Amino acid sequence: MVKMSDVAKLANVSTATVSRVLRSPETVKENTRQKVLSVIEELNYQPNILARHFRRSETNTILVIVPNIMNTVFAEIVGGIEQAAAANGYKVLLRNTNLDVRNEYEAIDHLKQRQVDGMILLSERLEKKTLLEISKQYPVVLASAYIEGLKVPTVSIDNISSSREATEHLIRLGHKRIANICGPLFSSISRDRLKGFKQAVYQNDLEVDSVLIQEGEFTFDSGYNQMLKFLALEVPPTAVFAANDEMAMGAIKAAKENGLKVPEDMAVVGFDNIKFSSMFEPALTTIAQPKYEMGKKAMELLLEQMQGVVHTKIQHVLDTNLVIRDSCGAKKAELV
Amino acid sequence: MVKMSDVAKLANVSTATVSRVLRSPETVKENTRQKVLSVIEELNYQPNILARHFRRSETNTILVIVPNIMNTVFAEIVGGIEQAAAANGYKVLLRNTNLDVRNEYEAIDHLKQRQVDGMILLSERLEKKTLLEISKQYPVVLASAYIEGLKVPTVSIDNISSSREATEHLIRLGHKRIANICGPLFSSISRDRLKGFKQAVYQNDLEVDSVLIQEGEFTFDSGYNQMLKFLALEVPPTAVFAANDEMAMGAIKAAKENGLKVPEDMAVVGFDNIKFSSMFEPALTTIAQPKYEMGKKAMELLLEQMQGVVHTKIQHVLDTNLVIRDSCGAKKAELV
DNA sequence: ATGAAAGCGCTAACAG
DNA sequence: CTGTTAGCGCTTTCAT
């Protein structure tokens, strides 16, 4: 393995100069620089990055902790992170926790051991205390996930308002008995989406029937099963707001299987605007959240932190919008 | 930052012993080990992993090059890789190339610079020559992708046979005029799936009409558009084999929009068995490929390579199976 | 603008 | 079983 001293020798300079050519070329005289560069070429020299990492104790690598990379929402966020990272010369270490908190705690050691320069967390399961302590010592950004009252830069959407908007859309369409399939309530995202749903219901003086709120697991099957419960009610709802698209799809399947037409007999609105929501039939009306941009923004914030910027603005809330397709009945309503 | 020498001093041993406690505890006397461990705890010592990486010139990190992490097929494979990596104490560096070959060439530098101990490639766009040279010097495994005649350990499926099976299934159901929406033909995967389709058609003495083969881009829209072409034919096909599920979904949408019933008027079979293929309506008949296992297997092979094993078996072909759902008409056929 | 030289923290060969 | 010691290859301070 050819090393810096080999280059130095052949170019008749010191290793310091070679190092300068690599890291701050402007401080080296044009002549010398050319000479060194040509020797580097000639010897096909590759700097030993590990030595550099060690010496500088920085790695140009960031850690991304994701609950489940097989979930399209997370995959898109990671896509955005990776793009912004690569554009800025950073590498991405991916840790998939499979929702096991122990994996998260383990992953944090990478930070402590300086194996990474910073971390983006897409999960919200770490203890607030731990996370706060970590974030005081290392650059950390939360994306999508957020933890109440935690002073860590966070990129997210307004889950409450978005859900309220989704629900109000159903109300505007004339629905009076609206059900909600919420996400697992250990998640603050789920709790917020539920909160938004309730706000819409209360503010519009609709009946509040607790049986119309059922907790799913953000999966197709759970959406399917919760919808079956609704359909079994003496007075079933006429519309359902599901806290993510997958559950919305499951709910629609259940409705159809029970002879209901969607949206005519049962209107459904989802959340996330995953790619398949437009392919589904009926195409899903849903809240579009900017997944890729969220990742990009999170990475940008992390970069700033790593450059020493101290963020005073903690919450970065990105815009969502209601995408009206076929599952809610709005389009058909217009035609009437 | 507390370092090894601090621990050594306080424990009244040498740094060598501390190092041994960390890396090969069995070579240290029980007593000494306990003493050292307690000091480590006391000082809250975190080894400087960068120093270790440097010194040992290995990183316990592998590089995964993926064309597009937002594609669920790749996301699942990456999930499998990550799981096997983590289980063996390895970290995963993720590089998303967005189908830009330059990014792949760049990524390879990580190997040359020893920033990673090995690489799993899910893409097939590097020049064969380059890849061969790389694989001679560094542990490399190809997953899903494969490059003809390249002596690099590869985990894949038999795309030819699987496609033949999918097509034969349609033939068995009585279809005589079967179309194929193939993938982009720069990809060997696409070419193989096309090959399998053709084999089935030829072997069953069906008509071979070149207009019945159209190239898509593995996207919903391209499936939709190619199906429109088929429907515009004087004699449209009665069945379509699409080289992936997304295109199959697009094709079905086009058929439905043109008043055809799927599968009654138009049978469709896809490929991949992505999660959404079972949620789609009609649920997709498709070839299931073991995406997660493929990633896992690839990582296992890579681990072996990194431990010095030289693989004589180059091609590792995992099993696929035809998942019969509703889009092909087989279930309804049975009922008759 | 360049060179000399120290040293980052760890590992492993060698000696005892 | 444990200690001594020599680096790994780079960056950076200090001098010139």
XYZ file of C-alpha atoms (C1' of nucleotides) in Angstrom:
704
model
C 0.000 0.000 0.000
C 1.575 3.230 -1.087
C 1.476 5.878 1.584
C 1.926 9.556 1.985
C 5.609 9.299 2.753
C 6.150 7.497 -0.553
C 4.527 10.339 -2.395
C 6.522 12.857 -0.399
C 9.785 11.175 -1.159
C 9.196 10.913 -4.863
C 7.984 14.478 -5.080
C 10.866 15.771 -3.006
C 8.634 17.370 -0.441
C 7.623 16.578 3.100
C 4.572 14.626 4.089
C 3.193 17.844 5.507
C 3.108 19.299 2.027
C 1.402 16.275 0.573
C -1.156 16.479 3.310
C -1.697 20.132 2.521
C -2.192 19.434 -1.151
C -4.934 17.041 -0.198
C -6.700 19.067 2.424
C -5.990 22.724 1.739
C -4.474 23.018 -1.728
C -4.637 26.801 -1.697
C -1.877 26.999 0.870
C 0.607 25.293 -1.439
C 2.466 26.962 -4.252
C 1.056 26.110 -7.644
C 4.295 24.478 -8.747
C 4.645 22.231 -5.768
C 1.032 21.298 -5.901
C 1.257 20.165 -9.489
C 4.324 18.140 -8.758
C 2.685 16.413 -5.831
C -0.512 15.771 -7.714
C 1.350 14.168 -10.570
C 3.210 11.878 -8.203
C -0.069 10.957 -6.533
C -1.406 10.045 -9.928
C 1.740 8.199 -10.874
C 1.761 6.072 -7.751
C -1.998 5.751 -7.767
C -1.938 6.866 -4.173
C -5.074 6.422 -2.097
C -4.990 8.190 1.234
C -5.629 5.984 4.231
C -8.912 7.400 5.343
C -8.890 5.407 8.542
C -5.700 7.134 9.606
C -7.334 10.425 8.808
C -10.459 9.576 10.757
C -8.333 8.568 13.681
C -6.121 11.582 13.564
C -8.937 14.073 13.128
C -11.434 12.089 15.127
C -14.158 12.720 12.648
C -15.562 10.377 10.076
C -17.805 12.297 7.713
C -20.349 9.670 8.496
C -23.732 10.051 10.076
C -25.919 7.480 11.708
C -29.523 7.029 10.727
C -31.685 5.058 13.088
C -34.850 3.862 11.452
C -37.577 1.675 12.950
C -38.148 -0.270 9.758
C -36.518 0.400 6.421
C -39.048 -1.869 4.713
C -41.731 0.676 5.447
C -42.024 2.949 2.410
C -42.458 6.064 4.499
C -39.132 5.531 6.207
C -37.461 4.426 3.008
C -38.386 7.726 1.402
C -37.115 9.755 4.320
C -33.869 7.805 4.224
C -33.694 8.505 0.503
C -33.811 12.218 1.220
C -31.231 11.946 3.958
C -28.850 9.969 1.802
C -29.145 12.381 -1.086
C -28.350 15.396 1.067
C -25.571 13.539 2.832
C -23.875 12.421 -0.360
C -24.184 15.896 -1.828
C -22.174 17.168 1.105
C -19.557 14.474 1.230
C -21.139 12.533 4.043
C -21.760 8.844 4.292
C -24.789 7.225 5.856
C -24.645 4.408 8.354
C -28.024 2.743 8.473
C -29.360 1.059 11.558
C -32.679 -0.715 11.355
C -34.040 -1.269 14.836
C -37.079 -3.360 14.038
C -38.789 -1.464 16.792
C -36.510 -2.954 19.406
C -35.352 -0.207 21.738
C -32.276 -2.157 22.755
C -31.010 -1.760 19.236
C -31.383 1.967 19.576
C -29.382 2.092 22.733
C -26.710 0.013 21.114
C -26.642 2.259 18.114
C -26.038 5.284 20.260
C -22.682 3.860 21.211
C -21.527 4.650 17.694
C -21.891 8.283 18.609
C -20.077 7.926 21.890
C -17.284 6.082 20.207
C -17.047 8.816 17.610
C -17.680 6.392 14.830
C -20.131 8.866 13.417
C -20.228 12.628 13.509
C -23.934 12.913 14.090
C -27.244 11.105 14.118
C -30.696 11.368 12.644
C -33.372 9.561 14.551
C -36.581 8.453 12.864
C -37.752 6.695 15.943
C -39.198 8.016 19.137
C -38.661 5.215 21.543
C -35.555 6.332 23.365
C -36.056 7.789 26.767
C -36.307 11.510 26.701
C -33.621 11.835 29.321
C -31.124 9.731 27.406
C -31.803 11.549 24.212
C -31.463 14.936 25.791
C -28.127 14.026 27.257
C -26.902 12.623 23.969
C -28.031 15.665 22.070
C -26.090 17.917 24.387
C -22.888 16.151 23.498
C -23.408 15.236 19.864
C -25.210 16.577 16.834
C -28.634 14.978 16.713
C -31.735 15.653 14.664
C -35.138 14.045 14.948
C -37.075 13.462 11.757
C -40.710 12.545 11.416
C -40.701 11.322 14.960
C -40.857 13.893 17.671
C -40.733 13.843 21.374
C -42.833 16.216 23.366
C -41.005 19.008 25.094
C -37.614 17.811 23.972
C -35.148 20.490 22.965
C -33.673 18.622 20.036
C -33.934 19.978 16.504
C -36.841 18.211 14.894
C -38.191 18.062 11.384
C -41.764 16.956 11.267
C -45.201 17.803 10.082
C -48.127 19.087 12.062
C -49.841 15.796 12.630
C -52.639 17.369 14.621
C -53.646 19.949 12.062
C -53.239 17.550 9.183
C -55.511 15.017 10.761
C -57.988 17.683 11.628
C -57.972 18.770 8.019
C -58.516 15.226 6.816
C -61.413 14.769 9.200
C -62.942 18.127 8.423
C -62.874 17.196 4.798
C -65.129 14.275 5.607
C -67.338 16.498 7.694
C -67.634 18.967 4.862
C -68.806 16.134 2.685
C -71.740 15.730 5.004
C -70.633 12.879 7.210
C -71.894 12.980 10.752
C -70.737 9.667 12.075
C -67.038 9.372 11.432
C -64.758 6.699 12.805
C -61.036 6.790 13.330
C -58.528 3.997 13.079
C -55.606 5.458 14.936
C -52.050 4.225 15.133
C -50.436 2.538 18.117
C -50.744 5.011 20.927
C -47.259 4.571 22.315
C -46.289 6.758 19.399
C -46.671 10.496 19.719
C -47.398 10.672 16.021
C -50.392 8.414 16.533
C -51.553 10.386 19.520
C -51.363 13.610 17.553
C -53.286 12.238 14.647
C -55.928 11.069 17.035
C -55.970 14.467 18.675
C -56.537 16.167 15.328
C -59.380 13.821 14.586
C -61.033 14.564 17.898
C -60.590 18.305 17.481
C -62.432 18.192 14.190
C -65.210 16.114 15.652
C -65.667 18.323 18.714
C -65.382 21.591 16.883
C -68.139 20.521 14.556
C -70.443 19.341 17.289
C -70.581 15.811 16.012
C -71.362 12.921 18.224
C -68.401 11.511 20.046
C -68.735 7.815 20.319
C -65.698 6.140 21.799
C -66.479 2.948 19.987
C -65.729 4.837 16.807
C -62.071 5.106 17.756
C -60.066 1.947 17.389
C -56.354 1.470 17.652
C -54.545 -0.207 14.769
C -50.894 -0.940 14.167
C -50.264 0.973 10.973
C -50.691 -2.281 9.054
C -53.119 -3.339 6.359
C -54.461 -6.170 8.468
C -55.103 -3.996 11.468
C -57.004 -1.551 9.267
C -59.040 -4.427 7.917
C -59.853 -5.765 11.363
C -60.790 -2.467 12.912
C -63.107 -1.731 10.036
C -64.828 -5.037 10.629
C -65.534 -3.864 14.152
C -67.082 -0.677 12.869
C -69.231 -2.580 10.427
C -70.495 -4.798 13.185
C -71.897 -1.831 15.080
C -75.583 -1.289 15.281
C -75.071 2.062 13.655
C -71.854 1.897 11.654
C -70.023 5.050 10.675
C -70.402 6.429 7.181
C -66.814 7.543 6.972
C -63.444 6.561 8.378
C -60.249 8.448 8.840
C -57.323 6.022 9.042
C -54.047 7.277 10.477
C -52.034 5.860 7.608
C -52.596 4.708 4.066
C -51.995 1.057 4.697
C -54.700 0.902 7.326
C -56.970 2.882 5.041
C -56.469 0.245 2.365
C -57.210 -2.525 4.806
C -60.323 -0.705 5.938
C -61.521 -0.303 2.381
C -61.000 -3.952 1.706
C -63.142 -4.841 4.713
C -65.858 -2.463 3.600
C -65.914 -3.847 0.091
C -65.998 -7.396 1.298
C -69.054 -6.507 3.283
C -70.841 -5.298 0.228
C -70.260 -1.625 0.779
C -69.182 0.682 -1.969
C -66.334 3.055 -1.325
C -66.822 5.995 -1.286
C -70.608 5.853 -1.779
C -71.447 3.784 1.290
C -68.255 4.380 3.172
C -65.856 7.248 2.673
C -62.241 6.736 3.671
C -59.308 9.097 4.091
C -55.760 7.963 4.768
C -52.498 9.544 5.751
C -48.978 9.589 4.254
C -49.615 9.566 0.529
C -47.409 6.582 -0.096
C -46.828 5.738 -3.708
C -49.376 2.952 -3.738
C -52.176 5.126 -2.466
C -52.708 6.458 -5.969
C -52.595 2.974 -7.479
C -55.142 1.601 -5.086
C -58.718 1.348 -6.092
C -60.387 3.544 -5.215
C -57.428 5.878 -5.274
C -56.891 7.083 -1.758
C -57.697 10.538 -0.531
C -54.925 11.191 1.904
C -52.681 13.666 3.645
C -49.450 14.025 1.693
C -46.425 14.470 3.862
C -43.128 15.467 2.249
C -41.132 12.405 3.176
C -38.129 12.894 0.961
C -37.883 16.594 1.811
C -38.177 15.777 5.456
C -35.089 13.609 5.199
C -33.263 16.229 3.211
C -34.114 18.963 5.651
C -33.091 16.823 8.599
C -29.723 16.200 7.006
C -29.257 19.881 6.319
C -29.949 20.725 9.916
C -27.550 18.049 11.031
C -24.857 19.425 8.747
C -25.291 22.843 10.285
C -25.029 21.397 13.751
C -21.897 19.542 12.822
C -20.463 22.804 11.621
C -21.085 24.207 15.038
C -24.321 26.056 14.455
C -26.510 26.075 17.506
C -30.117 25.997 16.463
C -32.443 28.282 18.279
C -35.340 27.169 16.162
C -36.069 23.687 17.367
C -39.224 22.661 15.571
C -39.182 22.639 11.814
C -42.648 21.903 10.605
C -43.054 21.061 6.947
C -46.235 21.556 4.990
C -48.678 18.799 4.263
C -51.620 18.881 1.944
C -54.799 17.005 1.474
C -54.741 15.056 -1.774
C -58.278 14.459 -2.877
C -58.747 11.323 -4.886
C -61.580 8.851 -5.024
C -61.922 7.177 -1.664
C -63.642 10.088 0.049
C -66.369 10.797 -2.474
C -65.517 14.456 -2.945
C -65.068 14.136 -6.688
C -68.363 12.401 -7.178
C -70.023 14.891 -4.898
C -68.827 17.702 -7.125
C -70.434 16.167 -10.144
C -73.841 16.183 -8.538
C -11.759 11.556 26.863
C -10.594 8.705 29.027
C -8.312 6.334 27.201
C -6.879 2.905 27.557
C -3.774 4.065 29.360
C -5.940 5.679 32.020
C -7.691 2.403 32.625
C -4.377 0.571 32.653
C -2.887 2.901 35.207
C -5.814 2.755 37.588
C -6.046 -1.010 37.291
C -2.330 -1.451 37.751
C -1.884 -3.335 34.519
C -0.483 -2.534 31.102
C -2.480 -1.252 28.191
C -1.862 -4.587 26.539
C -3.869 -6.284 29.240
C -6.694 -3.833 28.938
C -6.695 -4.422 25.217
C -6.818 -8.147 25.805
C -9.726 -7.849 28.181
C -11.578 -6.089 25.431
C -10.670 -8.251 22.485
C -9.838 -11.699 23.853
C -10.963 -11.893 27.465
C -10.253 -15.607 27.688
C -6.506 -14.974 27.609
C -6.634 -12.914 30.789
C -6.784 -14.296 34.298
C -10.214 -14.034 35.850
C -8.949 -11.803 38.634
C -7.225 -9.343 36.390
C -10.131 -9.265 34.024
C -12.569 -8.374 36.777
C -10.308 -5.656 38.019
C -9.943 -4.152 34.574
C -13.634 -4.400 33.859
C -14.501 -2.641 37.054
C -12.127 0.187 36.262
C -13.593 0.438 32.787
C -16.983 0.772 34.376
C -15.744 3.200 36.979
C -14.165 5.514 34.438
C -16.959 4.939 31.958
C -14.307 4.149 29.407
C -15.309 3.980 25.755
C -12.651 2.548 23.475
C -11.653 4.784 20.624
C -12.945 2.698 17.775
C -11.336 4.914 15.188
C -7.933 4.118 16.625
C -8.819 0.469 16.464
C -10.015 0.696 12.898
C -6.827 2.447 11.980
C -4.570 0.079 13.783
C -6.282 -3.052 12.527
C -7.214 -1.564 9.204
C -10.631 -3.025 9.359
C -13.873 -1.339 10.162
C -16.545 -3.957 10.674
C -18.507 -1.996 8.169
C -19.810 -3.065 4.819
C -20.970 -0.990 1.920
C -24.317 -1.576 0.283
C -24.854 -0.013 -3.093
C -28.482 0.170 -4.010
C -30.052 1.706 -7.110
C -33.014 3.111 -5.243
C -33.827 2.562 -1.603
C -37.327 3.935 -2.184
C -38.128 0.845 -4.214
C -39.710 -1.694 -1.886
C -37.853 -4.601 -3.440
C -34.503 -3.062 -2.643
C -35.659 -1.876 0.747
C -36.518 -5.462 1.675
C -33.190 -6.778 0.504
C -31.430 -4.081 2.471
C -33.527 -5.061 5.461
C -32.190 -8.584 5.200
C -28.644 -7.409 4.784
C -28.842 -5.097 7.757
C -30.294 -7.761 9.974
C -27.560 -10.267 9.159
C -24.914 -7.580 9.435
C -26.046 -6.384 12.847
C -26.336 -9.943 14.086
C -22.671 -10.379 13.286
C -21.407 -7.103 14.639
C -21.220 -5.357 11.303
C -22.435 -1.942 10.350
C -24.018 -1.022 7.050
C -23.024 1.961 4.997
C -25.799 2.712 2.567
C -25.200 4.305 -0.805
C -28.165 5.113 -2.971
C -27.023 5.636 -6.541
C -30.267 6.793 -8.091
C -29.222 4.791 -11.097
C -26.280 7.077 -11.755
C -23.226 4.953 -12.498
C -20.863 7.711 -11.472
C -22.116 7.321 -7.944
C -21.226 3.666 -8.088
C -17.701 4.363 -9.176
C -17.361 6.908 -6.426
C -18.686 4.461 -3.892
C -16.081 1.906 -4.832
C -13.412 4.233 -3.511
C -14.659 3.427 -0.033
C -13.405 -0.077 -0.621
C -10.073 1.031 -1.961
C -9.619 3.333 0.957
C -10.453 0.518 3.333
C -13.306 2.444 4.798
C -15.359 -0.703 4.510
C -14.412 -4.331 4.741
C -16.622 -5.491 1.923
C -19.427 -4.601 -0.409
C -22.799 -5.879 -1.499
C -23.944 -4.628 -4.838
C -27.625 -4.552 -5.750
C -26.923 -2.857 -8.995
C -25.573 -4.232 -12.217
C -24.337 -1.144 -13.965
C -20.644 -1.226 -13.221
C -18.431 -2.422 -16.006
C -17.710 -6.081 -15.769
C -13.989 -5.440 -15.978
C -13.978 -2.968 -13.114
C -16.065 -5.197 -10.962
C -13.937 -8.220 -11.617
C -10.822 -6.350 -10.648
C -12.429 -5.021 -7.489
C -13.691 -8.409 -6.495
C -10.225 -9.847 -6.773
C -8.969 -7.410 -4.202
C -11.912 -7.016 -1.887
C -14.822 -9.063 -0.610
C -17.763 -8.421 -2.892
C -21.135 -10.066 -3.287
C -23.810 -9.364 -5.844
C -27.398 -9.619 -4.741
C -30.479 -9.719 -6.927
C -28.482 -8.189 -9.725
C -26.193 -10.451 -11.607
C -23.705 -9.985 -14.347
C -23.326 -12.609 -16.985
C -20.174 -14.661 -16.866
C -18.782 -12.750 -13.921
C -16.976 -14.775 -11.314
C -18.282 -12.894 -8.324
C -20.394 -14.598 -5.679
C -23.975 -13.816 -6.502
C -27.249 -14.365 -4.725
C -30.171 -14.243 -7.040
C -33.183 -16.067 -8.264
C -33.663 -17.871 -11.515
C -35.406 -15.112 -13.373
C -35.704 -17.154 -16.533
C -37.405 -20.153 -14.977
C -39.590 -18.036 -12.763
C -40.874 -16.044 -15.687
C -41.389 -19.185 -17.664
C -43.414 -20.559 -14.801
C -45.510 -17.426 -14.599
C -46.170 -17.508 -18.298
C -46.882 -21.217 -18.353
C -49.415 -20.662 -15.662
C -51.286 -18.371 -18.018
C -50.934 -20.893 -20.801
C -52.315 -23.609 -18.595
C -55.322 -21.429 -17.974
C -56.025 -21.595 -21.665
C -54.573 -18.354 -22.923
C -53.170 -18.432 -26.411
C -52.356 -14.808 -26.994
C -50.197 -13.610 -24.169
C -48.391 -10.313 -23.999
C -45.354 -9.342 -21.990
C -44.443 -6.037 -20.459
C -40.773 -6.477 -19.842
C -38.398 -4.344 -17.824
C -35.758 -1.999 -19.222
C -33.519 -4.184 -21.317
C -30.236 -2.692 -20.175
C -30.853 -4.818 -17.108
C -29.946 -8.473 -17.245
C -32.786 -9.197 -14.881
C -35.203 -7.773 -17.410
C -33.597 -9.693 -20.237
C -33.878 -12.925 -18.293
C -37.492 -12.404 -17.451
C -38.164 -11.738 -21.076
C -36.243 -14.862 -22.012
C -38.339 -16.963 -19.677
C -41.492 -15.544 -21.175
C -40.343 -16.367 -24.677
C -39.324 -19.869 -23.706
C -42.773 -20.579 -22.419
C -44.392 -19.187 -25.511
C -42.143 -21.109 -27.898
C -42.282 -24.352 -26.009
C -46.029 -24.282 -26.147
C -46.241 -23.500 -29.828
C -48.085 -20.282 -29.270
C -47.988 -17.482 -31.736
C -45.061 -15.159 -31.354
C -46.098 -11.675 -32.152
C -43.406 -9.114 -31.490
C -45.990 -6.440 -30.914
C -46.990 -8.389 -27.832
C -43.696 -7.587 -26.192
C -43.325 -4.056 -24.922
C -40.596 -2.588 -22.773
C -41.602 -0.786 -19.611
C -39.561 0.829 -16.870
C -40.669 -1.156 -13.858
C -43.066 1.674 -12.996
C -46.818 1.770 -12.613
C -47.179 4.346 -15.354
C -45.145 2.376 -17.846
C -47.262 -0.690 -17.154
C -50.350 1.381 -17.709
C -49.084 2.803 -20.976
C -47.896 -0.463 -22.424
C -51.194 -2.066 -21.645
C -52.947 0.717 -23.547
C -50.870 -0.254 -26.553
C -51.972 -3.841 -26.262
C -55.583 -2.826 -25.974
C -55.308 -0.745 -29.116
C -54.309 -3.777 -31.152
C -56.692 -5.238 -33.640
C -56.458 -8.494 -31.741
C -55.491 -7.699 -28.172
C -53.961 -10.340 -25.936
C -56.125 -12.099 -23.387
C -53.377 -12.244 -20.808
C -50.327 -10.258 -19.812
C -47.237 -11.171 -17.904
C -45.642 -8.063 -16.421
C -42.035 -8.262 -15.286
C -42.811 -6.654 -11.958
C -45.792 -6.031 -9.748
C -45.926 -2.307 -10.204
C -46.228 -2.633 -13.948
C -48.806 -5.349 -13.469
C -50.851 -2.958 -11.382
C -50.554 -0.254 -14.015
C -51.593 -2.703 -16.680
C -54.624 -3.760 -14.696
C -55.646 -0.186 -14.209
C -55.494 0.405 -17.960
C -57.529 -2.719 -18.646
C -60.191 -1.762 -16.136
C -60.413 1.757 -17.458
C -61.109 0.282 -20.851
C -64.018 -1.644 -19.567
C -62.277 -4.973 -19.236
C -62.669 -7.148 -16.234
C -59.576 -8.618 -14.651
C -59.123 -11.542 -14.714
C -62.202 -12.473 -16.768
C -61.353 -10.424 -19.840
C -57.715 -9.951 -19.164
C -55.541 -12.115 -16.973
C -52.442 -10.573 -15.442
C -49.452 -12.012 -13.647
C -46.749 -9.925 -12.008
C -43.368 -10.483 -10.459
C -41.783 -9.738 -7.057
C -44.649 -10.245 -4.655
C -44.251 -6.869 -3.060
C -46.366 -6.253 -0.019
C -48.955 -4.257 -1.914
C -49.584 -6.954 -4.465
C -51.860 -8.724 -2.021
C -53.665 -5.496 -1.147
C -54.324 -4.621 -4.724
C -57.611 -5.430 -6.288
C -57.672 -7.891 -7.828
C -54.955 -9.342 -5.635
C -51.993 -10.014 -7.853
C -50.891 -13.431 -8.952
C -47.151 -13.068 -8.954
C -43.778 -14.688 -8.589
C -42.609 -14.375 -4.996
C -38.938 -13.799 -4.667
C -37.348 -14.049 -1.232
C -36.115 -10.500 -0.959
C -35.267 -10.398 2.705
C -33.595 -13.803 2.583
C -31.657 -12.732 -0.442
C -30.174 -9.876 1.515
C -29.486 -12.115 4.460
C -27.810 -14.735 2.330
C -25.724 -12.120 0.548
C -24.490 -10.811 3.859
C -23.665 -14.293 5.043
C -21.614 -14.940 1.951
C -19.861 -11.651 2.402
C -19.066 -12.495 5.999
C -17.504 -15.730 4.891
C -15.436 -13.946 2.297
C -14.272 -11.449 4.847
C -13.187 -14.343 7.013
C -11.059 -15.530 4.163
C -13.296 -18.189 2.680
C -12.873 -18.469 -1.059
C -16.149 -19.404 -2.591
C -16.047 -22.023 -5.259
C -19.773 -21.908 -5.622
C -20.418 -18.626 -7.342
C -24.104 -18.630 -8.113
C -26.488 -18.968 -5.230
C -29.962 -19.288 -6.621
C -32.817 -18.936 -4.187
C -36.218 -20.436 -4.699
C -39.164 -18.511 -5.989
C -42.742 -19.577 -6.095
C -45.825 -18.667 -7.961
C -48.364 -17.089 -5.661
C -51.765 -17.567 -7.163
C -54.226 -14.876 -6.242
C -57.011 -13.271 -8.203
C -55.541 -11.433 -11.145
C -54.905 -14.514 -13.275
C -58.280 -16.179 -13.062
C -57.044 -19.490 -11.758
C -59.181 -19.428 -8.665
C -62.312 -18.670 -10.587
C -61.364 -21.284 -13.151
C -61.196 -23.880 -10.409
C -64.676 -23.111 -9.290
C -66.098 -23.860 -12.702
C 5.594 28.318 1.426
C 7.628 24.372 3.387
C 9.807 20.967 6.643
C 10.666 18.485 11.065
C 8.706 16.054 14.302
C 5.379 14.840 17.756
C 1.738 12.104 18.646
C -3.474 10.655 18.087
C -5.001 5.541 20.973
C -4.762 1.269 19.980
C -2.850 -3.578 18.855
C 0.274 -7.291 18.526
C 4.832 -9.225 18.290
C 7.984 -10.497 21.414
C 9.957 -11.338 25.729
C 9.694 -12.821 30.139
C -0.551 -14.739 32.010
C 1.311 -10.131 31.571
C 4.408 -6.208 30.264
C 7.333 -3.582 26.986
C 7.463 -1.429 23.006
C 7.186 -0.219 18.245
C 4.622 1.399 15.167
C -0.094 2.038 12.047
C -0.380 6.843 8.424
C -1.910 10.885 8.916
C -2.384 15.959 10.567
C -0.779 19.878 12.698
C 2.085 22.886 15.426
C 6.073 25.208 15.431
C 9.974 26.770 13.226
C 12.292 28.485 9.449
